[in-house]
Amino acid sequence: MVIPLNNLTKKQLRGMASGAETETATEFTSRVTQQLVGGIAGIGLAMGMETGLFDVMISMGENKKTSQEIADLAGMKERYVREWLGYMAAANITNFDPNEGKFWLPSHRSNIMELKGLVMTLPILYGGFFKVAECFRKDGPTGVPFEEYHKLDDLIHLTQGRFCQDQLIQEFLPSMPQVHRCLETGIHVLDLGCGEGTATITMARRFFKSRFYGLDISQPALRTARYKAAEMGLSNVEFIKADISLMPTDWTDKFDYLFVHFVLHDLSYPTKALREMHRVLKPGGTLSVIEINAYSNLEDNLERQDRKSIVLAYSYSLVTCLPISLCPGDGAGLGGLWGREEAQKALEQAKFQVVSVTEACNDGVHLMCVKPMA
């Protein structure tokens, strides 16, 4: 029987979500085992993407080849390739013909690379797993520095790239008509926590009359951003290494539009950062804060139907957002799921006027703000 969800009480929804009313111990272990095995299979997918083996398999079409033939195409050691192919066949990613001893990737699975951001989450984020575990101890470290997460900048680029490619120019900016018109005529824009400059460069290429600045504390990410901008011949973009909570003194009232994409909750000193953001934004200027689409109360998040997105958000938060924020010892430790209500409260306390709170991009919520005229 199907019961309309809107006819259920919150208590009933919580019971359904937890499965506590009907689930047996055997069913519980079976369900969790399935989840764990699926996650472990993800390591194999990540290896195929990192080594380029999936690119080789996709290029083969549905032509069946032996492990040696695939290794030769990839320029790799056959023994490792053979083990990976067995791993992927067991996970039902590649197909295997036992009569010919050959492997292939069915054409309907050739879009596997679209999942790269999600697939690479596990190996990149959990490189700091044991360091984070040490933080749980009362006498352990307060957090883990950003630098300990190898290729985290790459992961941020992968997970945010789709939004910049498919939505930023096409949907997000046009949803703010006044900002969009100003971008066309020419304004100063600051992308805070720009990483490898994906959003900054996307905007700079489209709105050539405007001047864009990307700010980040990661020198490797900024090197990549500068290289990309130079390669494209962009002259209206500049990348600066600086802390959001301590921006250049001569930036007061400099910018017409500030863009902050999945950054604020990671900061050790978000209150200081918001004060600085208020300082550098012109009176009447607009601030876009995009945060994880979550509520500040756990109960409200557990009642949502898209539980998978909440689980994923908590994984990011526990292993990176929280320990990075707490690393200095006195960091705020907001966590990725501090929620839209607390975010709005923090923005209002920083003297921004929150104009709207709407869902935006992939699992994000957009808090659009203005700095009131003096």
Short mmCIF file of C-alpha atoms in Angstrom, two decimals:
data_model
loop_
_atom_site.label_atom_id
_atom_site.label_comp_id
_atom_site.label_asym_id
_atom_site.label_seq_id
_atom_site.Cartn_x
_atom_site.Cartn_y
_atom_site.Cartn_z
CA MET A 1 0.00 0.00 0.00
CA VAL A 2 1.29 3.48 -0.87
CA ILE A 3 0.60 6.16 1.73
CA PRO A 4 0.87 9.81 0.57
CA LEU A 5 3.79 11.34 2.46
CA ASN A 6 1.91 14.58 3.03
CA ASN A 7 -0.64 12.67 5.11
CA LEU A 8 1.97 11.37 7.55
CA THR A 9 2.95 12.96 10.84
CA LYS A 10 6.56 13.91 11.56
CA LYS A 11 6.77 11.02 14.04
CA GLN A 12 5.62 8.55 11.38
CA LEU A 13 8.11 9.94 8.86
CA ARG A 14 10.94 9.57 11.35
CA GLY A 15 9.89 5.99 12.00
CA MET A 16 9.85 5.22 8.29
CA ALA A 17 13.23 6.87 7.80
CA SER A 18 14.90 4.91 10.56
CA GLY A 19 13.08 1.66 9.86
CA ALA A 20 13.05 1.13 13.64
CA GLU A 21 9.42 -0.04 13.75
CA THR A 22 9.77 -2.95 11.28
CA GLU A 23 13.44 -3.67 10.60
CA THR A 24 14.96 -6.84 12.07
CA ALA A 25 18.61 -7.24 13.10
CA THR A 26 19.24 -9.44 10.05
CA GLU A 27 17.67 -6.90 7.71
CA PHE A 28 19.75 -4.15 9.29
CA THR A 29 23.07 -5.95 8.77
CA SER A 30 22.05 -6.88 5.22
CA ARG A 31 21.19 -3.27 4.38
CA VAL A 32 24.39 -1.84 5.85
CA THR A 33 26.51 -4.56 4.23
CA GLN A 34 25.06 -3.65 0.85
CA GLN A 35 25.89 0.02 1.45
CA LEU A 36 29.44 -0.81 2.53
CA VAL A 37 30.15 -3.11 -0.41
CA GLY A 38 28.85 -0.44 -2.77
CA GLY A 39 31.22 2.07 -1.21
CA ILE A 40 34.16 -0.33 -1.47
CA ALA A 41 33.37 -0.88 -5.15
CA GLY A 42 33.76 2.87 -5.54
CA ILE A 43 37.49 2.52 -4.87
CA GLY A 44 37.77 0.48 -8.06
CA LEU A 45 35.89 3.11 -10.04
CA ALA A 46 38.19 5.80 -8.66
CA MET A 47 41.26 3.77 -9.67
CA GLY A 48 39.93 3.42 -13.19
CA MET A 49 39.39 7.17 -13.44
CA GLU A 50 42.69 8.18 -11.88
CA THR A 51 44.74 5.83 -14.08
CA GLY A 52 42.81 6.56 -17.26
CA LEU A 53 41.63 2.97 -17.70
CA PHE A 54 38.02 4.06 -18.11
CA ASP A 55 39.07 6.39 -20.92
CA VAL A 56 40.65 3.38 -22.64
CA MET A 57 37.57 1.20 -22.10
CA ILE A 58 35.29 3.93 -23.45
CA SER A 59 37.49 4.36 -26.53
CA MET A 60 37.13 0.64 -27.27
CA GLY A 61 33.39 0.95 -27.78
CA GLU A 62 31.92 -2.52 -27.33
CA ASN A 63 34.93 -4.27 -28.83
CA LYS A 64 35.94 -7.09 -26.50
CA LYS A 65 39.63 -7.29 -25.54
CA THR A 66 41.82 -9.37 -23.24
CA SER A 67 43.50 -7.87 -20.21
CA GLN A 68 46.79 -7.89 -22.13
CA GLU A 69 45.29 -6.03 -25.07
CA ILE A 70 43.74 -3.44 -22.75
CA ALA A 71 47.03 -3.07 -20.87
CA ASP A 72 48.86 -2.54 -24.17
CA LEU A 73 46.36 0.13 -25.23
CA ALA A 74 46.77 1.88 -21.88
CA GLY A 75 50.55 1.46 -21.69
CA MET A 76 50.22 -0.24 -18.32
CA LYS A 77 51.26 -3.42 -16.51
CA GLU A 78 48.97 -6.31 -17.45
CA ARG A 79 48.88 -7.85 -13.97
CA TYR A 80 47.46 -4.68 -12.40
CA VAL A 81 45.05 -4.14 -15.28
CA ARG A 82 43.82 -7.72 -15.01
CA GLU A 83 43.11 -7.31 -11.30
CA TRP A 84 41.23 -4.07 -11.89
CA LEU A 85 39.17 -5.62 -14.69
CA GLY A 86 38.18 -8.49 -12.39
CA TYR A 87 37.24 -5.98 -9.69
CA MET A 88 35.03 -4.03 -12.11
CA ALA A 89 33.46 -7.19 -13.56
CA ALA A 90 32.56 -8.35 -10.04
CA ALA A 91 31.00 -4.93 -9.38
CA ASN A 92 29.01 -5.21 -12.62
CA ILE A 93 30.69 -2.19 -14.20
CA THR A 94 32.59 -3.94 -17.00
CA ASN A 95 31.38 -7.09 -18.73
CA PHE A 96 33.39 -10.31 -19.08
CA ASP A 97 33.10 -13.07 -21.69
CA PRO A 98 34.50 -16.26 -20.04
CA ASN A 99 34.65 -18.13 -23.35
CA GLU A 100 37.00 -15.60 -24.92
CA GLY A 101 38.53 -14.24 -21.72
CA LYS A 102 37.72 -10.71 -22.88
CA PHE A 103 36.33 -7.56 -21.26
CA TRP A 104 34.33 -4.56 -22.49
CA LEU A 105 32.32 -1.62 -21.22
CA PRO A 106 28.71 -1.64 -22.51
CA SER A 107 27.78 1.53 -24.39
CA HIS A 108 25.05 2.48 -21.91
CA ARG A 109 27.75 2.70 -19.21
CA SER A 110 30.09 4.92 -21.22
CA ASN A 111 28.79 7.96 -19.32
CA ILE A 112 30.62 6.73 -16.20
CA MET A 113 32.93 9.76 -16.24
CA GLU A 114 29.98 12.04 -15.46
CA LEU A 115 30.17 10.59 -11.93
CA LYS A 116 33.83 11.48 -11.45
CA GLY A 117 33.21 14.11 -8.78
CA LEU A 118 31.26 11.67 -6.63
CA VAL A 119 33.58 8.74 -7.36
CA MET A 120 36.76 10.63 -6.43
CA THR A 121 35.23 11.84 -3.15
CA LEU A 122 36.15 8.66 -1.29
CA PRO A 123 39.90 8.44 -2.01
CA ILE A 124 40.50 12.20 -1.83
CA LEU A 125 38.49 13.04 1.28
CA TYR A 126 39.43 9.98 3.25
CA GLY A 127 43.13 10.49 2.78
CA GLY A 128 42.84 12.36 6.07
CA PHE A 129 40.67 9.72 7.74
CA PHE A 130 43.13 8.60 10.43
CA LYS A 131 44.19 12.17 11.19
CA VAL A 132 40.55 13.11 11.74
CA ALA A 133 40.09 10.05 13.98
CA GLU A 134 42.88 11.38 16.20
CA CYS A 135 40.92 14.63 16.62
CA PHE A 136 38.15 12.77 18.46
CA ARG A 137 40.45 12.10 21.44
CA LYS A 138 40.30 14.68 24.22
CA ASP A 139 44.09 14.99 24.06
CA GLY A 140 44.18 14.81 20.26
CA PRO A 141 44.74 17.62 17.76
CA THR A 142 42.00 20.23 17.34
CA GLY A 143 41.75 19.70 13.59
CA VAL A 144 43.52 18.87 10.34
CA PRO A 145 45.14 21.50 8.08
CA PHE A 146 43.86 21.92 4.53
CA GLU A 147 47.27 20.95 3.17
CA GLU A 148 46.88 17.40 4.51
CA TYR A 149 44.14 16.66 1.99
CA HIS A 150 45.96 15.67 -1.16
CA LYS A 151 44.14 16.79 -4.33
CA LEU A 152 41.27 18.39 -2.39
CA ASP A 153 41.44 21.35 -4.80
CA ASP A 154 40.91 18.89 -7.66
CA LEU A 155 37.86 17.43 -5.93
CA ILE A 156 36.35 20.88 -5.36
CA HIS A 157 36.85 21.61 -9.06
CA LEU A 158 35.19 18.32 -10.02
CA THR A 159 32.18 18.72 -7.74
CA GLN A 160 31.57 22.39 -8.56
CA GLY A 161 32.43 22.21 -12.24
CA ARG A 162 29.03 20.94 -13.32
CA PHE A 163 27.26 23.92 -11.70
CA CYS A 164 29.63 26.36 -13.39
CA GLN A 165 29.26 24.63 -16.74
CA ASP A 166 25.49 24.09 -16.78
CA GLN A 167 23.85 26.57 -14.42
CA LEU A 168 25.96 29.54 -13.36
CA ILE A 169 25.61 31.54 -16.60
CA GLN A 170 22.45 29.91 -17.91
CA GLU A 171 20.24 30.03 -14.80
CA PHE A 172 21.84 31.30 -11.60
CA LEU A 173 23.00 34.79 -12.59
CA PRO A 174 19.90 35.51 -14.75
CA SER A 175 17.79 34.76 -11.65
CA MET A 176 19.12 38.10 -10.33
CA PRO A 177 18.12 40.49 -13.17
CA GLN A 178 19.72 43.60 -11.67
CA VAL A 179 23.06 41.87 -11.05
CA HIS A 180 22.91 40.32 -14.52
CA ARG A 181 22.38 43.72 -16.17
CA CYS A 182 25.27 45.23 -14.19
CA LEU A 183 27.56 42.37 -15.20
CA GLU A 184 26.76 43.14 -18.84
CA THR A 185 27.63 46.83 -18.49
CA GLY A 186 30.69 46.34 -16.27
CA ILE A 187 31.21 45.98 -12.52
CA HIS A 188 33.80 44.66 -10.03
CA VAL A 189 33.18 41.10 -8.85
CA LEU A 190 34.93 39.12 -6.10
CA ASP A 191 34.79 35.31 -5.99
CA LEU A 192 35.67 34.36 -2.40
CA GLY A 193 37.29 30.96 -1.93
CA CYS A 194 37.67 30.64 -5.70
CA GLY A 195 39.82 27.48 -5.66
CA GLU A 196 41.04 26.73 -9.17
CA GLY A 197 38.98 29.63 -10.50
CA THR A 198 36.25 27.61 -12.21
CA ALA A 199 33.42 30.04 -11.40
CA THR A 200 35.62 33.14 -11.71
CA ILE A 201 36.82 32.20 -15.19
CA THR A 202 33.34 31.12 -16.33
CA MET A 203 31.97 34.55 -15.40
CA ALA A 204 34.95 36.43 -16.81
CA ARG A 205 34.63 34.75 -20.20
CA ARG A 206 30.95 35.66 -20.44
CA PHE A 207 30.98 39.18 -19.02
CA PHE A 208 34.07 40.70 -20.62
CA LYS A 209 33.16 44.29 -19.58
CA SER A 210 33.31 43.38 -15.89
CA ARG A 211 36.44 42.93 -13.78
CA PHE A 212 36.75 39.71 -11.75
CA TYR A 213 38.91 38.89 -8.76
CA GLY A 214 39.37 35.40 -7.34
CA LEU A 215 40.61 35.05 -3.76
CA ASP A 216 41.85 31.88 -2.06
CA ILE A 217 44.45 30.71 0.47
CA SER A 218 45.60 27.71 -1.60
CA GLN A 219 48.66 28.60 -3.64
CA PRO A 220 48.49 25.42 -5.80
CA ALA A 221 44.84 26.15 -6.67
CA LEU A 222 45.68 29.74 -7.56
CA ARG A 223 48.55 28.62 -9.80
CA THR A 224 46.10 26.45 -11.70
CA ALA A 225 43.58 29.29 -11.92
CA ARG A 226 46.18 31.73 -13.27
CA TYR A 227 47.38 29.20 -15.82
CA LYS A 228 43.82 28.61 -17.07
CA ALA A 229 43.10 32.33 -17.33
CA ALA A 230 46.35 32.98 -19.20
CA GLU A 231 45.72 30.06 -21.54
CA MET A 232 42.34 31.56 -22.44
CA GLY A 233 43.83 35.01 -22.88
CA LEU A 234 41.58 36.60 -20.26
CA SER A 235 42.62 40.11 -19.29
CA ASN A 236 39.66 40.92 -17.01
CA VAL A 237 40.48 38.46 -14.22
CA GLU A 238 43.00 38.46 -11.39
CA PHE A 239 43.75 35.91 -8.67
CA ILE A 240 44.96 36.89 -5.21
CA LYS A 241 46.24 34.79 -2.30
CA ALA A 242 44.64 36.10 0.88
CA ASP A 243 42.51 35.12 3.86
CA ILE A 244 38.83 36.02 3.55
CA SER A 245 38.88 37.27 7.14
CA LEU A 246 41.75 39.68 6.38
CA MET A 247 41.39 41.16 2.92
CA PRO A 248 43.46 44.10 1.55
CA THR A 249 42.78 47.37 3.35
CA ASP A 250 42.34 49.30 0.11
CA TRP A 251 39.37 47.11 -0.91
CA THR A 252 36.81 49.02 1.20
CA ASP A 253 33.61 49.55 -0.84
CA LYS A 254 35.41 48.21 -3.93
CA PHE A 255 33.08 45.47 -5.18
CA ASP A 256 29.59 45.50 -6.66
CA TYR A 257 29.02 41.76 -6.37
CA LEU A 258 30.44 39.07 -4.06
CA PHE A 259 30.11 35.36 -4.86
CA VAL A 260 30.72 32.76 -2.12
CA HIS A 261 30.15 29.16 -3.23
CA PHE A 262 30.22 26.38 -0.57
CA VAL A 263 32.91 28.23 1.43
CA LEU A 264 31.46 30.05 4.43
CA HIS A 265 30.92 26.97 6.61
CA ASP A 266 34.55 25.88 6.08
CA LEU A 267 36.03 29.06 7.55
CA SER A 268 37.66 29.10 10.96
CA TYR A 269 36.51 32.67 11.58
CA PRO A 270 33.26 33.18 9.63
CA THR A 271 32.17 36.16 11.75
CA LYS A 272 35.38 38.03 10.89
CA ALA A 273 35.01 36.99 7.26
CA LEU A 274 31.46 38.33 7.08
CA ARG A 275 32.59 41.65 8.56
CA GLU A 276 35.30 41.84 5.90
CA MET A 277 32.81 40.95 3.19
CA HIS A 278 30.53 43.72 4.40
CA ARG A 279 33.49 46.15 4.31
CA VAL A 280 34.61 45.39 0.75
CA LEU A 281 31.08 45.37 -0.73
CA LYS A 282 29.74 48.69 -1.96
CA PRO A 283 26.57 50.05 -0.34
CA GLY A 284 23.72 48.70 -2.43
CA GLY A 285 25.92 45.86 -3.67
CA THR A 286 24.82 42.21 -3.80
CA LEU A 287 26.23 39.16 -2.01
CA SER A 288 25.45 35.59 -3.10
CA VAL A 289 26.12 32.95 -0.47
CA ILE A 290 25.61 29.36 -1.62
CA GLU A 291 25.63 26.79 1.14
CA ILE A 292 24.66 23.13 1.45
CA ASN A 293 20.90 22.81 1.16
CA ALA A 294 20.24 21.74 4.73
CA TYR A 295 18.28 22.90 7.74
CA SER A 296 19.84 23.85 11.06
CA ASN A 297 17.84 21.24 12.98
CA LEU A 298 18.83 17.60 12.49
CA GLU A 299 15.19 16.56 12.81
CA ASP A 300 14.23 18.59 9.74
CA ASN A 301 17.02 17.06 7.67
CA LEU A 302 16.09 13.51 8.69
CA GLU A 303 12.54 14.08 7.51
CA ARG A 304 13.64 14.92 3.97
CA GLN A 305 13.12 12.37 1.22
CA ASP A 306 16.54 13.01 -0.34
CA ARG A 307 18.39 11.34 2.54
CA LYS A 308 21.32 10.37 0.29
CA SER A 309 22.30 14.01 -0.19
CA ILE A 310 22.28 14.54 3.58
CA VAL A 311 24.46 11.46 4.15
CA LEU A 312 26.91 12.73 1.53
CA ALA A 313 26.94 16.20 3.06
CA TYR A 314 27.70 14.77 6.51
CA SER A 315 30.57 12.73 5.06
CA TYR A 316 32.17 15.85 3.59
CA SER A 317 31.54 17.78 6.77
CA LEU A 318 32.93 15.22 9.23
CA VAL A 319 36.09 14.42 7.31
CA THR A 320 37.01 17.85 5.87
CA CYS A 321 34.81 20.85 6.68
CA LEU A 322 34.80 20.43 10.45
CA PRO A 323 38.48 19.48 11.03
CA ILE A 324 39.73 22.18 8.64
CA SER A 325 37.64 24.83 10.39
CA LEU A 326 38.74 23.70 13.86
CA CYS A 327 42.42 23.35 12.95
CA PRO A 328 43.62 26.69 14.44
CA GLY A 329 42.30 25.66 17.85
CA ASP A 330 39.69 28.39 18.20
CA GLY A 331 37.85 27.90 14.92
CA ALA A 332 34.07 28.12 14.72
CA GLY A 333 33.56 24.55 13.50
CA LEU A 334 30.23 25.31 11.88
CA GLY A 335 30.21 22.11 9.83
CA GLY A 336 28.68 21.70 6.40
CA LEU A 337 25.17 21.29 7.78
CA TRP A 338 24.99 24.39 9.95
CA GLY A 339 21.86 25.06 7.91
CA ARG A 340 20.03 27.85 6.17
CA GLU A 341 18.47 29.27 9.34
CA GLU A 342 21.81 29.77 11.11
CA ALA A 343 23.38 31.06 7.89
CA GLN A 344 20.66 33.67 7.51
CA LYS A 345 21.05 34.69 11.15
CA ALA A 346 24.83 35.11 10.72
CA LEU A 347 24.37 37.23 7.59
CA GLU A 348 21.83 39.47 9.31
CA GLN A 349 24.09 39.88 12.34
CA ALA A 350 26.82 41.02 9.91
CA LYS A 351 24.38 43.76 8.78
CA PHE A 352 23.47 42.24 5.43
CA GLN A 353 19.86 42.27 4.34
CA VAL A 354 18.79 38.77 3.23
CA VAL A 355 16.55 39.33 0.21
CA SER A 356 15.73 35.72 -0.63
CA VAL A 357 16.55 32.11 0.27
CA THR A 358 16.09 29.73 -2.67
CA GLU A 359 17.33 26.33 -3.74
CA ALA A 360 20.15 26.60 -6.28
CA CYS A 361 22.69 24.40 -8.08
CA ASN A 362 23.37 20.84 -6.96
CA ASP A 363 22.14 20.36 -3.38
CA GLY A 364 22.72 24.04 -2.64
CA VAL A 365 20.72 26.89 -1.15
CA HIS A 366 21.27 30.48 -2.31
CA LEU A 367 21.04 33.25 0.26
CA MET A 368 20.89 36.46 -1.77
CA CYS A 369 21.82 39.54 0.26
CA VAL A 370 22.40 43.24 -0.20
CA LYS A 371 24.43 45.73 1.75
CA PRO A 372 21.99 48.49 2.71
CA MET A 373 22.74 52.02 1.59
CA ALA A 374 24.31 54.09 4.35
#
